Coordinates of C-alpha atoms and ligand atoms in Angstrom, one line a residue:
M1098 CA 81.9 63.4 98.3
S1099 CA 82.4 61.1 95.4
D1100 CA 84.6 58.1 96.0
S1101 CA 85.6 58.0 92.3
I1102 CA 88.3 60.5 93.1
R1103 CA 91.8 59.0 92.8
T1104 CA 94.4 60.1 95.4
I1105 CA 98.2 59.9 95.4
Q1106 CA 100.2 60.7 98.5
V1107 CA 103.5 62.7 98.0
H1108 CA 105.7 61.9 101.0
T1109 CA 107.8 65.1 101.1
R1110 CA 108.1 67.4 104.1
P1111 CA 105.3 68.4 104.4
A1112 CA 103.5 65.4 102.8
Y1113 CA 100.4 66.1 100.8
T1114 CA 97.7 64.5 98.7
V1115 CA 97.0 64.9 95.0
S1116 CA 93.3 64.3 94.3
I1117 CA 92.3 63.7 90.7
G1118 CA 88.7 63.4 89.4
S1119 CA 85.5 65.0 88.3
G1120 CA 83.8 67.9 90.3
L1121 CA 86.7 68.8 92.5
L1122 CA 86.7 72.6 92.0
P1123 CA 83.1 73.1 93.2
Q1124 CA 84.0 70.9 96.2
C1125 CA 87.4 72.6 96.9
G1126 CA 86.2 74.4 100.1
Q1127 CA 85.1 71.2 101.8
R1128 CA 88.2 69.3 100.6
L1129 CA 90.6 72.0 101.8
R1130 CA 89.0 72.0 105.3
D1131 CA 90.8 68.7 105.7
V1132 CA 94.2 70.2 105.3
L1133 CA 93.9 73.9 106.2
P1134 CA 92.6 75.8 109.3
L1135 CA 89.7 78.2 108.6
C1136 CA 92.0 80.9 107.2
H1137 CA 92.1 83.6 104.5
V1138 CA 92.5 82.0 101.1
A1139 CA 93.8 84.3 98.3
V1140 CA 92.9 82.8 94.9
I1141 CA 95.4 83.8 92.3
T1142 CA 94.5 83.1 88.7
D1143 CA 94.9 84.5 85.2
S1144 CA 92.6 86.4 82.8
T1145 CA 91.7 83.2 80.8
V1146 CA 90.9 81.0 83.7
A1147 CA 89.1 83.6 85.9
P1148 CA 85.9 83.8 83.8
L1149 CA 85.6 80.0 83.7
Y1150 CA 86.3 78.9 87.3
L1151 CA 87.0 81.7 89.7
E1152 CA 83.4 82.2 90.9
A1153 CA 82.8 78.5 91.6
V1154 CA 86.1 78.2 93.6
K1155 CA 85.4 81.4 95.6
Q1156 CA 81.8 80.2 96.3
S1157 CA 82.9 76.8 97.5
L1158 CA 85.6 78.3 99.8
L1159 CA 83.1 80.8 101.3
T1160 CA 80.5 78.1 101.8
A1161 CA 83.1 76.1 103.7
G1162 CA 83.8 79.0 106.0
F1163 CA 87.1 80.5 104.6
T1164 CA 87.7 84.2 104.1
V1165 CA 88.3 84.6 100.4
S1166 CA 89.9 87.2 98.1
S1167 CA 91.1 86.9 94.6
Y1168 CA 93.7 88.5 92.2
V1169 CA 93.7 88.1 88.4
F1170 CA 96.9 88.7 86.3
P1171 CA 97.2 88.8 82.5
A1172 CA 97.4 85.2 81.0
G1173 CA 100.5 83.9 79.2
E1174 CA 104.1 82.9 79.8
A1175 CA 105.1 86.5 78.7
H1176 CA 103.6 87.7 82.0
K1177 CA 105.5 85.2 84.2
N1178 CA 107.8 88.0 85.3
F1179 CA 108.7 90.3 88.2
E1180 CA 106.1 92.8 87.4
A1181 CA 103.2 90.3 87.7
L1182 CA 104.9 88.7 90.8
S1183 CA 105.1 92.1 92.4
G1184 CA 101.4 92.8 91.7
I1185 CA 100.5 89.5 93.4
L1186 CA 102.8 90.2 96.4
E1187 CA 101.4 93.7 96.9
F1188 CA 97.9 92.3 96.7
L1189 CA 98.6 89.7 99.4
A1190 CA 99.9 92.5 101.6
E1191 CA 97.0 94.8 100.9
A1192 CA 94.6 91.9 101.6
H1193 CA 96.4 91.4 105.0
L1194 CA 97.2 87.8 104.6
T1195 CA 99.2 86.5 107.6
R1196 CA 101.5 83.5 108.1
T1197 CA 98.6 81.2 108.8
D1198 CA 96.8 82.1 105.5
C1199 CA 97.0 80.4 102.1
V1200 CA 97.4 81.1 98.4
A1201 CA 95.4 79.0 96.0
A1202 CA 97.0 78.8 92.5
L1203 CA 94.1 78.3 90.1
G1204 CA 95.1 77.6 86.4
G1205 CA 97.8 76.2 84.3
G1206 CA 101.6 76.1 84.7
V1207 CA 102.1 79.9 84.7
A1208 CA 99.5 80.4 87.5
G1209 CA 100.9 77.6 89.5
D1210 CA 104.5 78.7 89.1
M1211 CA 103.8 82.4 89.8
A1212 CA 101.2 82.0 92.6
G1213 CA 103.4 79.3 94.2
F1214 CA 106.5 81.6 94.1
A1215 CA 104.4 84.4 95.6
A1216 CA 103.4 82.1 98.5
A1217 CA 107.0 81.0 98.9
C1218 CA 108.3 84.6 99.2
Y1219 CA 105.4 86.4 101.0
L1220 CA 106.2 86.7 104.7
R1221 CA 109.1 84.2 103.9
G1222 CA 106.6 81.5 103.1
I1223 CA 102.9 80.8 103.6
H1224 CA 100.7 77.8 102.6
C1225 CA 99.8 77.2 99.0
V1226 CA 97.4 74.8 97.3
Q1227 CA 97.4 74.0 93.7
L1228 CA 94.2 73.8 91.6
P1229 CA 95.4 72.8 88.1
T1230 CA 93.0 73.4 85.2
T1231 CA 95.2 72.3 82.3
L1232 CA 96.5 68.9 81.3
L1233 CA 100.1 70.2 81.6
S1234 CA 99.7 71.5 85.1
A1235 CA 97.8 68.3 86.0
V1236 CA 100.4 65.8 84.8
D1237 CA 103.5 67.8 85.8
S1238 CA 103.8 71.4 87.1
S1239 CA 101.2 71.4 90.0
V1240 CA 103.1 68.5 91.7
G1241 CA 106.6 68.6 93.2
G1242 CA 106.8 72.1 94.6
K1243 CA 108.8 73.9 91.9
T1244 CA 107.8 77.6 91.6
A1245 CA 109.4 80.3 89.5
I1246 CA 109.2 83.3 87.3
D1247 CA 111.2 83.9 84.1
L1248 CA 114.0 86.5 83.9
K1249 CA 115.2 88.2 80.7
A1250 CA 118.1 85.8 80.7
G1251 CA 115.9 82.7 80.7
K1252 CA 113.1 80.6 81.8
N1253 CA 112.4 79.9 85.5
L1254 CA 115.6 81.6 86.6
A1255 CA 114.2 82.9 89.9
G1256 CA 112.2 80.6 92.0
A1257 CA 111.8 78.5 95.1
F1258 CA 110.7 75.0 96.2
L1259 CA 107.4 75.1 98.1
Q1260 CA 105.5 71.9 98.4
P1261 CA 101.7 72.6 98.3
A1262 CA 99.4 71.7 101.1
A1263 CA 97.2 69.9 98.6
V1264 CA 96.6 69.5 94.9
L1265 CA 93.0 69.2 93.6
C1266 CA 92.9 68.3 89.9
D1267 CA 89.4 68.6 88.6
T1268 CA 89.3 66.7 85.3
D1269 CA 86.1 68.4 84.2
C1270 CA 88.4 71.4 83.3
L1271 CA 90.0 69.4 80.6
A1272 CA 86.8 69.3 78.5
S1273 CA 87.0 73.0 77.8
L1274 CA 90.7 73.0 76.8
P1275 CA 91.5 74.1 73.2
A1276 CA 93.2 71.3 71.2
A1277 CA 96.6 73.1 71.3
M1278 CA 96.5 73.4 75.1
F1279 CA 95.6 69.7 75.4
A1280 CA 98.5 68.8 73.2
D1281 CA 100.7 71.0 75.4
G1282 CA 100.0 68.7 78.3
A1283 CA 100.3 65.6 76.2
A1284 CA 103.9 66.6 75.6
E1285 CA 104.7 66.3 79.3
A1286 CA 102.8 63.0 79.6
I1287 CA 104.6 61.6 76.5
K1288 CA 107.9 62.7 78.2
T1289 CA 106.8 60.6 81.3
G1290 CA 106.2 57.6 79.0
V1291 CA 109.7 58.0 77.5
L1292 CA 111.2 58.2 81.0
C1293 CA 109.5 55.3 82.7
D1294 CA 106.4 53.8 81.1
E1295 CA 106.3 52.3 77.6
S1296 CA 102.6 51.4 77.9
L1297 CA 101.7 55.0 78.7
F1298 CA 103.8 56.1 75.7
A1299 CA 101.9 53.5 73.6
Q1300 CA 98.6 55.1 74.5
F1301 CA 99.7 58.3 72.9
E1302 CA 101.0 56.4 69.8
D1303 CA 97.4 55.1 69.5
G1304 CA 95.9 58.5 70.2
T1305 CA 93.5 57.1 72.9
L1306 CA 94.3 59.7 75.6
T1307 CA 91.1 61.7 75.6
A1308 CA 89.1 58.5 76.7
A1309 CA 90.8 58.2 80.1
P1310 CA 92.6 61.4 81.2
E1311 CA 92.3 60.4 85.0
E1312 CA 94.4 57.3 84.3
V1313 CA 97.1 59.2 82.4
I1314 CA 97.2 61.9 85.0
S1315 CA 97.4 59.4 87.8
R1316 CA 100.3 57.5 86.2
C1317 CA 102.3 60.7 85.5
V1318 CA 101.7 62.0 89.1
A1319 CA 102.5 58.7 90.7
Y1320 CA 105.8 58.5 88.9
K1321 CA 106.6 62.1 89.6
A1322 CA 105.7 61.8 93.3
G1323 CA 108.2 58.9 93.7
V1324 CA 111.0 60.9 92.0
V1325 CA 110.3 64.0 94.1
E1326 CA 110.2 62.0 97.3
R1327 CA 113.6 60.6 96.6
D1328 CA 115.1 63.9 95.3
E1329 CA 113.0 66.9 96.3
K1330 CA 115.6 69.6 95.5
E1331 CA 116.8 68.2 92.1
Q1332 CA 120.3 67.1 93.2
G1333 CA 120.2 63.9 91.1
E1334 CA 117.3 61.7 89.9
R1335 CA 114.8 64.6 89.6
R1336 CA 117.0 66.0 86.7
L1337 CA 115.5 63.2 84.6
L1338 CA 112.2 65.1 84.6
N1339 CA 114.0 67.7 82.5
L1340 CA 114.0 65.4 79.5
G1341 CA 113.5 67.7 76.4
H1342 CA 113.7 70.8 78.6
T1343 CA 117.2 72.1 77.8
V1344 CA 116.4 72.6 74.2
G1345 CA 112.7 73.2 75.0
H1346 CA 113.5 76.1 77.3
A1347 CA 115.9 77.5 74.7
I1348 CA 113.1 77.4 72.1
E1349 CA 110.7 79.2 74.4
K1350 CA 113.3 81.9 75.1
C1351 CA 114.2 82.3 71.4
S1352 CA 110.5 82.7 70.6
G1353 CA 110.0 85.4 73.2
Y1354 CA 107.7 82.9 75.0
T1355 CA 105.2 82.8 72.2
I1356 CA 105.8 79.0 71.7
P1357 CA 104.0 77.3 74.6
H1358 CA 106.0 75.2 77.0
G1359 CA 104.6 71.8 76.0
H1360 CA 105.2 72.4 72.3
A1361 CA 108.8 73.6 73.0
V1362 CA 109.4 70.5 75.2
A1363 CA 108.1 68.3 72.4
A1364 CA 110.5 69.8 69.9
G1365 CA 113.3 69.5 72.5
L1366 CA 112.5 65.9 73.1
A1367 CA 112.5 65.0 69.4
I1368 CA 115.8 66.9 68.9
I1369 CA 117.6 65.3 71.8
A1370 CA 116.4 61.8 70.7
R1371 CA 117.8 62.5 67.2
S1372 CA 121.1 63.8 68.6
A1373 CA 121.4 60.7 70.8
E1374 CA 120.9 58.4 67.8
T1375 CA 123.3 60.4 65.6
L1376 CA 126.0 60.4 68.3
G1377 CA 125.6 56.7 69.0
W1378 CA 124.2 57.1 72.6
T1379 CA 121.0 55.2 71.7
E1380 CA 119.8 53.0 68.9
A1381 CA 117.3 53.6 66.1
P1382 CA 114.3 53.7 65.8
I1383 CA 113.8 55.5 69.1
A1384 CA 113.9 59.0 67.6
A1385 CA 111.5 58.1 64.7
R1386 CA 109.1 56.5 67.2
I1387 CA 109.2 59.6 69.5
S1388 CA 108.7 62.0 66.6
A1389 CA 105.8 60.0 65.2
C1390 CA 104.1 59.9 68.6
L1391 CA 104.5 63.7 69.1
A1392 CA 103.2 64.4 65.6
K1393 CA 100.2 62.1 66.2
N1394 CA 99.3 64.3 69.2
G1395 CA 99.6 67.6 67.3
L1396 CA 103.1 68.5 68.5
P1397 CA 106.1 69.8 66.7
T1398 CA 109.3 67.6 66.2
G1399 CA 111.7 70.4 65.2
T1400 CA 112.3 74.1 65.3
E1401 CA 113.1 77.0 63.0
Y1402 CA 115.9 78.3 65.3
S1403 CA 119.6 77.5 64.5
A1404 CA 121.8 75.3 66.7
E1405 CA 123.8 78.5 67.5
A1406 CA 120.8 80.4 68.7
L1407 CA 119.5 77.4 70.8
A1408 CA 122.9 76.7 72.3
D1409 CA 123.3 80.4 73.3
A1410 CA 119.9 80.5 74.9
A1411 CA 120.5 77.1 76.7
L1412 CA 123.7 78.4 78.3
A1413 CA 121.6 80.6 80.6
D1414 CA 119.6 77.5 81.7
K1415 CA 119.7 76.6 85.4
K1416 CA 120.5 73.0 84.4
R1417 CA 124.0 74.4 83.8
A1418 CA 126.6 73.9 86.7
G1419 CA 129.8 75.8 86.0
G1420 CA 131.2 74.6 82.7
D1421 CA 128.9 71.6 82.6
I1422 CA 125.3 71.0 81.6
T1423 CA 123.4 67.8 82.4
L1424 CA 121.3 66.4 79.5
V1425 CA 118.7 63.7 79.7
I1426 CA 119.2 61.0 77.0
P1427 CA 116.6 58.4 76.0
R1428 CA 118.1 54.9 75.9
R1429 CA 114.8 53.2 75.0
I1430 CA 111.1 54.1 75.5
G1431 CA 110.7 53.8 79.3
L1432 CA 114.4 54.3 80.2
C1433 CA 116.5 57.5 80.1
Q1434 CA 119.9 58.4 81.6
L1435 CA 121.7 61.6 82.7
K1436 CA 124.7 62.7 80.7
K1437 CA 127.0 65.5 81.7
V1438 CA 128.5 67.4 78.8
T1439 CA 130.6 70.5 78.7
V1440 CA 129.1 73.8 77.5
T1441 CA 131.3 73.7 74.4
E1442 CA 129.9 70.2 73.5
L1443 CA 126.3 71.5 73.6
L1444 CA 126.3 73.3 70.2
P1445 CA 127.4 70.2 68.1
I1446 CA 125.0 68.0 70.2
I1447 CA 122.0 70.3 69.3
A1448 CA 123.2 70.6 65.7
A1449 CA 123.2 66.8 65.4
G1450 CA 119.5 66.7 66.4
L1451 CA 118.1 69.4 64.1
E1452 CA 116.2 68.0 61.1
G1453 CA 117.9 68.1 57.7
Ligands
LIG2082 N1 108.9 69.8 85.7 C1 110.0 69.1 86.2 C2 110.1 69.1 87.7 O1 109.1 69.4 88.4 O2 111.1 68.7 88.2

């Protein structure tokens, strides 16, 4: 197997390896033999990804000696719900998966979240491996063990932590991504730059990402792995990874999940940066620099929804604890801090960040 594959260890319990590089999906069977017994692997994917990669993954798993079955659900965040989850769980039961078997989540953030949650609930938890095929799932959602579905009240409101047994990120999948989906992942990588890595952020300011996606993915995953090792269940530091997400999740909810996650996070990031400047929590020109970078990468920097609608939607967010909500505030590019505010303060904070 190619030694140009980069690997990052995530030292959680259990620990696992994130592998990043070209050609990993057609090798997934051999690679998973290193971390799984010869078991039944149920590949869960969506209707967009299945025609592209499902057969190659199944063939590789079969060749390596696994028993393989697959289930395809309709693509899109609007399907990240109980109905689709129930379809997956019933499928796992009908396919007779046992406690020693494994779910393989093949696809973007929705597939990873939903298949991961099914693995976390089925028989009170079976193994899961993540096979991300989008930039967004590569740089963020496939790592760290968060799994969830959306409820009518809001995004990711039912879920569980389940660290995967392995993450195999085949960068060949990125070549077939439509520009808007690539931009979606760029939003989470730009977020990482704002959190911890000014030189990563600067690559997006230059628009040079497409030249070296492995490097960008590795830097995002390495940072996230460290945060997750120190705070697996989001009691403290991991909350920083929610930069842009309070308003971002509100935008997704207000749009009926028609605005993709990365686009909503981009707008949420631009809005909280403007709020922070207006309210004197950070200094200009951080907001203008963030907005320019997002725009350069085809991402929005504002929203059509009112501060009232966004604040209402955000109050259902799981980042709320009683009467408080924890926001992530950029102090400079590469450094952010947590700020606890009351729910009544949220509306004026959001209003301060909406453009003119
Ligand atoms: N996507 C944020 C986290 O995994 O904590």
